[in-house]
Coordinates of C-alpha atoms in Angstrom, one line a residue:
Chain A
M1217 CA -109.1 -68.7 -38.4
T1218 CA -111.4 -71.2 -36.7
D1219 CA -115.0 -70.5 -35.5
N1220 CA -113.8 -70.6 -31.9
Q1221 CA -111.2 -67.9 -32.6
L1222 CA -113.7 -65.8 -34.3
T1223 CA -116.1 -66.2 -31.4
G1224 CA -113.3 -65.5 -28.9
E1225 CA -112.4 -62.2 -30.6
L1226 CA -116.0 -61.1 -30.5
F1227 CA -116.0 -61.4 -26.7
L1228 CA -113.1 -59.0 -26.4
L1229 CA -115.5 -56.2 -27.2
P1230 CA -115.7 -53.7 -24.3
R1231 CA -118.7 -53.5 -22.2
E1232 CA -121.6 -51.4 -23.3
H1233 CA -124.9 -50.5 -21.7
N1234 CA -125.8 -53.5 -19.6
A1235 CA -128.4 -53.5 -16.8
H1236 CA -126.5 -55.3 -14.2
Q1237 CA -123.3 -53.3 -14.8
E1238 CA -124.7 -49.9 -14.5
D1239 CA -123.8 -49.7 -10.8
A1240 CA -120.2 -50.7 -11.5
V1241 CA -119.8 -47.9 -14.0
S1242 CA -121.6 -45.2 -12.1
T1243 CA -119.6 -45.5 -8.9
N1244 CA -116.0 -45.1 -9.6
P1245 CA -113.8 -45.3 -6.5
D1246 CA -110.7 -45.3 -8.7
S1247 CA -111.2 -41.8 -10.0
A1248 CA -109.7 -40.0 -7.0
M1249 CA -106.7 -42.4 -6.9
I1250 CA -106.1 -41.9 -10.7
R1251 CA -106.3 -38.1 -10.3
R1252 CA -103.8 -38.2 -7.5
A1253 CA -101.5 -40.6 -9.4
A1254 CA -101.7 -38.3 -12.5
S1255 CA -100.6 -35.3 -10.3
G1256 CA -97.5 -37.2 -9.2
N1257 CA -98.5 -38.8 -6.0
E1258 CA -96.3 -41.9 -5.5
E1259 CA -98.6 -43.6 -3.1
A1260 CA -101.6 -43.3 -5.4
F1261 CA -99.5 -44.7 -8.3
A1262 CA -98.4 -47.6 -6.1
E1263 CA -102.0 -48.3 -5.2
L1264 CA -103.0 -48.2 -8.9
Y1265 CA -100.2 -50.7 -9.5
R1266 CA -101.3 -53.0 -6.7
K1267 CA -104.8 -53.0 -8.0
F1268 CA -104.2 -53.5 -11.6
A1269 CA -100.8 -55.3 -11.9
P1270 CA -102.4 -58.8 -11.5
M1271 CA -104.8 -58.1 -14.4
V1272 CA -101.9 -56.8 -16.6
H1273 CA -99.8 -59.7 -15.6
G1274 CA -102.6 -62.2 -16.5
I1275 CA -103.1 -60.5 -19.9
A1276 CA -99.4 -60.6 -20.5
L1277 CA -99.0 -64.2 -19.4
A1278 CA -101.7 -65.3 -21.8
R1279 CA -99.5 -64.1 -24.6
V1280 CA -95.9 -64.2 -23.7
P1281 CA -93.6 -66.6 -21.7
R1282 CA -93.7 -66.4 -17.9
S1283 CA -90.1 -65.1 -17.9
D1284 CA -91.1 -62.1 -19.9
A1285 CA -94.5 -61.4 -18.3
D1286 CA -93.0 -59.4 -15.4
D1287 CA -90.9 -57.2 -17.8
L1288 CA -94.0 -56.6 -19.8
V1289 CA -95.9 -55.5 -16.7
Q1290 CA -93.2 -53.0 -15.9
E1291 CA -93.3 -51.7 -19.5
V1292 CA -97.0 -51.2 -19.3
F1293 CA -96.8 -49.3 -16.0
I1294 CA -94.0 -47.1 -17.3
S1295 CA -96.1 -46.3 -20.2
V1296 CA -99.1 -45.6 -17.9
H1297 CA -96.9 -43.4 -15.7
K1298 CA -96.0 -41.3 -18.7
N1299 CA -99.5 -41.1 -20.2
L1300 CA -101.8 -41.1 -17.3
N1301 CA -102.6 -37.5 -17.8
S1302 CA -104.0 -38.3 -21.2
L1303 CA -106.7 -40.6 -19.8
R1304 CA -109.8 -38.4 -19.9
D1305 CA -112.4 -40.9 -18.6
H1306 CA -111.1 -42.3 -15.3
R1307 CA -113.8 -45.0 -15.4
A1308 CA -112.0 -46.5 -18.4
I1309 CA -108.7 -47.1 -16.5
G1310 CA -109.2 -50.9 -16.5
P1311 CA -109.9 -51.3 -20.2
W1312 CA -107.3 -48.7 -21.0
L1313 CA -104.6 -50.7 -19.1
A1314 CA -105.8 -54.0 -20.6
Q1315 CA -105.5 -52.6 -24.1
I1316 CA -102.0 -51.2 -23.4
A1317 CA -101.0 -54.7 -22.1
R1318 CA -102.5 -56.4 -25.2
N1319 CA -100.7 -54.0 -27.5
R1320 CA -97.4 -54.4 -25.6
A1321 CA -97.7 -58.1 -25.7
A1322 CA -98.3 -58.0 -29.4
D1323 CA -95.3 -55.8 -29.9
F1324 CA -93.3 -58.2 -27.8
Y1325 CA -94.3 -61.2 -29.8
R1326 CA -93.4 -59.4 -33.0
R1327 CA -90.0 -58.5 -31.6
H1328 CA -89.2 -61.9 -30.2
R1329 CA -91.0 -64.2 -32.5
T1330 CA -88.0 -66.5 -33.0
A1331 CA -87.1 -66.7 -29.4
Y1332 CA -90.7 -67.3 -28.5
E1333 CA -91.0 -70.2 -30.9
L1334 CA -87.9 -71.7 -29.3
D1335 CA -89.7 -71.5 -25.9
D1336 CA -87.0 -70.1 -23.8
E1337 CA -88.9 -70.6 -20.6
M1338 CA -88.2 -74.4 -20.9
A1339 CA -84.5 -73.6 -20.1
G1340 CA -84.3 -72.6 -16.5
R1341 CA -87.6 -73.6 -15.0
D1342 CA -88.1 -75.4 -11.7
R1343 CA -88.9 -79.1 -11.9
S1344 CA -91.8 -78.8 -9.5
A1345 CA -93.4 -76.2 -11.8
D1346 CA -93.1 -78.3 -14.9
R1347 CA -96.7 -79.3 -14.9
A1348 CA -97.8 -75.7 -14.3
F1349 CA -95.8 -74.6 -17.3
E1350 CA -97.3 -77.4 -19.4
V1351 CA -100.9 -76.5 -18.5
M1352 CA -100.0 -72.8 -19.1
E1353 CA -98.9 -73.8 -22.6
L1354 CA -102.2 -75.5 -23.2
I1355 CA -104.1 -72.4 -22.0
R1356 CA -101.9 -70.2 -24.2
A1357 CA -102.8 -72.4 -27.2
L1358 CA -106.5 -71.5 -26.8
P1359 CA -108.1 -68.6 -28.6
V1360 CA -106.7 -65.5 -27.0
S1361 CA -109.9 -64.2 -25.5
Y1362 CA -110.4 -67.6 -23.7
S1363 CA -106.8 -67.9 -22.7
E1364 CA -106.8 -64.3 -21.3
T1365 CA -109.9 -64.8 -19.2
L1366 CA -108.8 -68.3 -18.0
T1367 CA -105.4 -66.9 -17.0
L1368 CA -107.0 -64.1 -15.0
R1369 CA -109.3 -66.7 -13.4
L1370 CA -107.0 -69.7 -12.8
V1371 CA -103.5 -68.0 -12.5
E1372 CA -104.3 -64.6 -11.0
G1373 CA -107.2 -65.9 -8.9
M1374 CA -109.7 -63.3 -10.0
T1375 CA -113.4 -64.0 -9.9
G1376 CA -115.6 -63.6 -13.0
P1377 CA -117.2 -60.3 -11.8
E1378 CA -113.8 -59.0 -10.9
I1379 CA -112.4 -59.8 -14.3
A1380 CA -115.4 -58.0 -15.9
R1381 CA -114.9 -55.0 -13.7
R1382 CA -111.1 -54.8 -14.3
T1383 CA -111.0 -55.4 -18.0
G1384 CA -114.2 -53.7 -19.0
M1385 CA -115.7 -56.7 -20.6
T1386 CA -119.3 -57.6 -20.0
H1387 CA -120.3 -60.2 -17.4
D1388 CA -121.7 -62.3 -20.2
S1389 CA -118.5 -62.2 -22.2
V1390 CA -116.5 -63.2 -19.2
R1391 CA -118.9 -66.0 -18.4
V1392 CA -118.9 -67.4 -21.9
N1393 CA -115.1 -67.1 -22.2
L1394 CA -114.6 -68.9 -19.0
N1395 CA -117.1 -71.6 -19.9
R1396 CA -115.9 -72.3 -23.4
G1397 CA -112.3 -71.8 -22.4
M1398 CA -112.6 -74.3 -19.6
K1399 CA -114.3 -76.8 -21.9
M1400 CA -111.5 -76.5 -24.4
L1401 CA -108.9 -76.8 -21.7
R1402 CA -110.4 -80.0 -20.4
K1403 CA -110.4 -81.4 -23.9
A1404 CA -106.8 -80.4 -24.3
L1405 CA -105.8 -81.9 -20.9
G1406 CA -107.7 -85.1 -21.9
K1407 CA -105.8 -85.4 -25.1
E1408 CA -102.6 -84.8 -23.3
T1409 CA -103.4 -87.6 -20.8
E1410 CA -104.2 -90.0 -23.7
K1411 CA -100.8 -89.3 -25.2
Chain B
M312 CA -120.9 -74.2 -15.5
T313 CA -120.2 -74.5 -11.8
D314 CA -120.5 -71.4 -9.6
Y315 CA -116.9 -72.0 -8.5
L316 CA -115.5 -71.1 -11.9
W317 CA -117.5 -67.9 -11.9
D318 CA -117.3 -66.5 -8.4
K319 CA -115.6 -69.2 -6.3
T320 CA -118.8 -70.2 -4.6
G321 CA -119.2 -73.9 -3.9
S322 CA -116.4 -76.2 -4.8
D323 CA -114.9 -77.9 -7.8
A324 CA -111.9 -80.2 -7.2
E325 CA -110.6 -80.0 -10.8
I326 CA -110.6 -76.2 -10.9
E327 CA -109.2 -75.9 -7.4
G328 CA -106.4 -78.3 -8.4
L329 CA -105.6 -76.2 -11.5
E330 CA -105.7 -73.0 -9.4
N331 CA -103.3 -74.4 -6.9
M332 CA -101.0 -75.6 -9.7
L333 CA -101.0 -72.4 -11.7
A334 CA -100.7 -70.1 -8.7
A335 CA -97.0 -70.5 -9.0
L336 CA -97.1 -68.4 -12.2
A337 CA -99.2 -65.6 -10.7
H338 CA -98.0 -62.1 -10.4
C339 CA -95.7 -61.6 -7.5
P340 CA -97.1 -58.8 -5.3
D341 CA -93.6 -58.0 -4.0
L342 CA -92.6 -56.6 -7.3
K343 CA -92.8 -52.8 -7.3
P344 CA -93.3 -50.5 -10.2
A345 CA -90.0 -49.5 -11.6
V346 CA -91.2 -46.0 -12.3
R347 CA -90.5 -43.1 -10.0
R348 CA -91.5 -39.5 -10.5
P349 CA -88.9 -37.0 -9.4
E350 CA -89.8 -34.9 -6.4
P351 CA -90.7 -31.3 -7.5
A352 CA -88.0 -29.7 -5.3
A353 CA -85.4 -32.1 -6.6
A354 CA -86.5 -31.7 -10.1
E355 CA -86.3 -27.9 -9.8
G356 CA -82.8 -28.2 -8.3
T357 CA -81.6 -30.5 -11.1
N358 CA -83.1 -28.2 -13.6
R359 CA -81.3 -25.2 -12.1
F360 CA -78.0 -27.1 -12.0
S361 CA -78.3 -28.1 -15.6
I362 CA -79.0 -24.5 -16.6
F363 CA -75.9 -23.4 -14.6
K364 CA -73.8 -26.1 -16.4
L365 CA -75.1 -25.0 -19.7
S366 CA -74.3 -21.3 -19.0
L367 CA -70.8 -22.3 -17.9
G368 CA -70.3 -24.3 -21.1
F369 CA -71.4 -21.3 -23.2
A370 CA -69.1 -19.0 -21.3
F371 CA -66.2 -21.3 -21.7
A372 CA -66.8 -21.7 -25.4
G373 CA -67.1 -17.9 -25.9
L374 CA -63.8 -17.4 -24.0
V375 CA -62.1 -19.9 -26.2
I376 CA -63.4 -18.3 -29.4
A377 CA -62.4 -14.8 -28.2
A378 CA -58.9 -16.0 -27.4
A379 CA -58.6 -17.7 -30.8
A380 CA -59.8 -14.5 -32.5
A381 CA -57.3 -12.3 -30.5
F382 CA -54.5 -14.7 -31.4
V383 CA -55.3 -14.6 -35.1
I384 CA -55.6 -10.8 -35.1
L385 CA -52.4 -10.2 -33.1
S386 CA -50.3 -12.7 -35.1
Y387 CA -51.4 -11.4 -38.5
P388 CA -49.1 -8.6 -39.7
T389 CA -51.0 -5.5 -40.7
K390 CA -49.9 -2.8 -43.1
R391 CA -48.8 -0.4 -40.4
S392 CA -47.0 -2.8 -38.1
A393 CA -45.3 -4.9 -40.7
A394 CA -42.0 -3.4 -41.7
A395 CA -40.2 -4.7 -44.7
I396 CA -38.6 -8.0 -43.8
E397 CA -35.3 -8.4 -45.4
L398 CA -34.2 -11.9 -46.2
P399 CA -30.7 -12.7 -47.3
M400 CA -31.0 -14.9 -50.3
P401 CA -28.8 -15.5 -53.3
R402 CA -29.9 -14.2 -56.7
S403 CA -28.9 -17.3 -58.4
N404 CA -28.4 -20.9 -57.5
K405 CA -24.9 -21.0 -58.8
I406 CA -22.4 -21.8 -56.1
V407 CA -18.8 -20.9 -56.6
S408 CA -16.6 -23.2 -54.6
P409 CA -13.7 -21.5 -52.9
L410 CA -11.6 -24.4 -54.0
S411 CA -12.1 -23.7 -57.6
A412 CA -9.5 -21.4 -59.3
D413 CA -12.2 -19.4 -61.1
G414 CA -14.0 -18.1 -58.2
P415 CA -12.8 -15.0 -56.4
A416 CA -11.5 -15.5 -52.9
T417 CA -12.8 -12.2 -51.7
A418 CA -15.5 -11.4 -49.3
P419 CA -18.9 -12.8 -50.0
Q420 CA -21.4 -10.8 -51.7
V421 CA -24.9 -11.6 -50.6
E422 CA -27.6 -9.7 -52.2
R423 CA -30.6 -8.9 -50.0
A424 CA -34.0 -9.2 -51.4
S425 CA -36.8 -7.3 -49.7
F426 CA -40.2 -8.8 -49.0
V427 CA -43.1 -6.5 -48.1
P428 CA -46.3 -8.3 -47.1
R429 CA -49.3 -7.0 -48.9
P430 CA -52.3 -5.7 -46.9
K431 CA -55.2 -8.0 -46.9
S432 CA -57.7 -6.9 -49.5
K433 CA -61.4 -7.8 -49.3
S434 CA -62.1 -7.7 -53.0
R435 CA -60.3 -9.9 -55.5
K436 CA -58.3 -7.4 -57.4
P437 CA -55.3 -8.2 -59.4
R438 CA -52.3 -8.4 -57.2
R439 CA -49.7 -5.8 -57.3
V440 CA -46.1 -6.6 -57.3
V441 CA -44.2 -4.4 -54.9
R442 CA -40.6 -4.0 -55.5
S443 CA -38.3 -2.3 -53.2
A444 CA -35.4 -1.9 -55.6
P445 CA -35.0 -1.8 -59.3
P446 CA -33.9 -4.9 -61.0
R447 CA -30.2 -5.5 -61.2
K448 CA -28.0 -7.4 -63.5
E449 CA -27.3 -11.0 -62.8
R450 CA -23.9 -11.4 -61.1
P451 CA -22.3 -14.6 -60.1
Q452 CA -22.7 -15.1 -56.4
V453 CA -20.0 -16.4 -54.0
L454 CA -20.7 -18.3 -50.9
T455 CA -18.1 -18.3 -48.3
L456 CA -17.7 -21.6 -46.5
T457 CA -16.2 -22.3 -43.2
A458 CA -13.4 -24.8 -42.7
E459 CA -15.8 -27.5 -41.6
E460 CA -18.0 -26.9 -44.6
V461 CA -15.1 -27.0 -46.9
D462 CA -14.1 -30.3 -45.3
A463 CA -17.6 -31.7 -45.8
Y464 CA -17.6 -30.4 -49.4
R465 CA -14.4 -32.3 -50.1
Q466 CA -15.8 -35.5 -48.5
L467 CA -18.9 -35.2 -50.6
M468 CA -17.0 -34.7 -53.8
T469 CA -14.8 -37.7 -53.0
A470 CA -17.8 -39.9 -52.3
L471 CA -19.5 -38.7 -55.5
A472 CA -16.3 -39.5 -57.4
I473 CA -16.1 -43.0 -55.9
T474 CA -19.8 -43.6 -56.7
S475 CA -19.4 -42.4 -60.2
T476 CA -16.4 -44.7 -60.7
Q477 CA -18.3 -47.7 -59.4
L478 CA -21.3 -46.9 -61.5
K479 CA -19.0 -46.7 -64.5
I480 CA -17.5 -50.1 -63.7
V481 CA -21.0 -51.6 -63.4
K482 CA -22.0 -50.1 -66.6
D483 CA -19.0 -51.4 -68.4
T484 CA -19.5 -54.8 -66.9
I485 CA -23.1 -54.9 -68.1
N486 CA -22.2 -53.7 -71.5
G487 CA -19.4 -56.2 -71.7
T488 CA -21.7 -59.0 -70.7
E489 CA -24.3 -58.0 -73.2
D490 CA -21.7 -57.8 -75.9

């Protein structure tokens, strides 16, 4: 494992007491929605889905091919639907979802290792999206914490503070992951151009 | 680090270009969650229906078992209901042909053996042999054959004689060849 990977793993630590995040933790507008969703309210669950599906999709996309990311999102939300009552701290919904997505992606990778190595998404993709897939491959090749944060930022269009709020990471972690990840991506893109 | 990468303030052509390119891979907001919790009323109705179906199944199974038990009980001959069943059967396997000169050409004498079914005993005790009549001396039995049966008998004897003759010829041929 390289230094970068080690550093990347460290920045996946959930947020702890941090001065400029206290406000985000103390006010929790999601709590009522989660309570309603847990009691079987369809609209509340759909709202939960709308709010967190891009984050789950970004986390999935950083680990699995695009063709499987949507399925993984569905798997995650099915699991959430079954186990939402077990979530005690409603403030932790984002980190909880993110962790489920990471675990599901890891399971998926273990199940489909061979297929993944064959890169099945090369088969039926649109010509116009070729470059996007290539860049996504480069992002995916980065340490997982960088690729996850960069995917949420560049693919899903979330801002740094939004990523921190959704995933439960600290602002500093997100900032560092974005900065270092972007630097490595530029390097990879430069190498690719040289080729 | 530019502010654009952090919170999209300002501008960065390179990152904007990457964003535009990679937006094609973003999550499609049209996709809906594939989970749907059943409505409480519907769930209750379904539950009630499944209980009804389960009860119906049990009732049917019970009915089938009861019918099978009744059939077994009624079809098994008990001690009281089972009278002695008399079966006509010859005492010996010897058949006296009406064609032979030795056999009597009188009326057939068929001895009747009696069979009394034993009552079902729960414990495994040594079985008792129930005899309805004292043992008699062995007598040659005579079977009376109808005209058709006699004809068949003759044909069978002829066929056996022919077969026997042919077998003898084959045997002689083999022996002659070997010699």
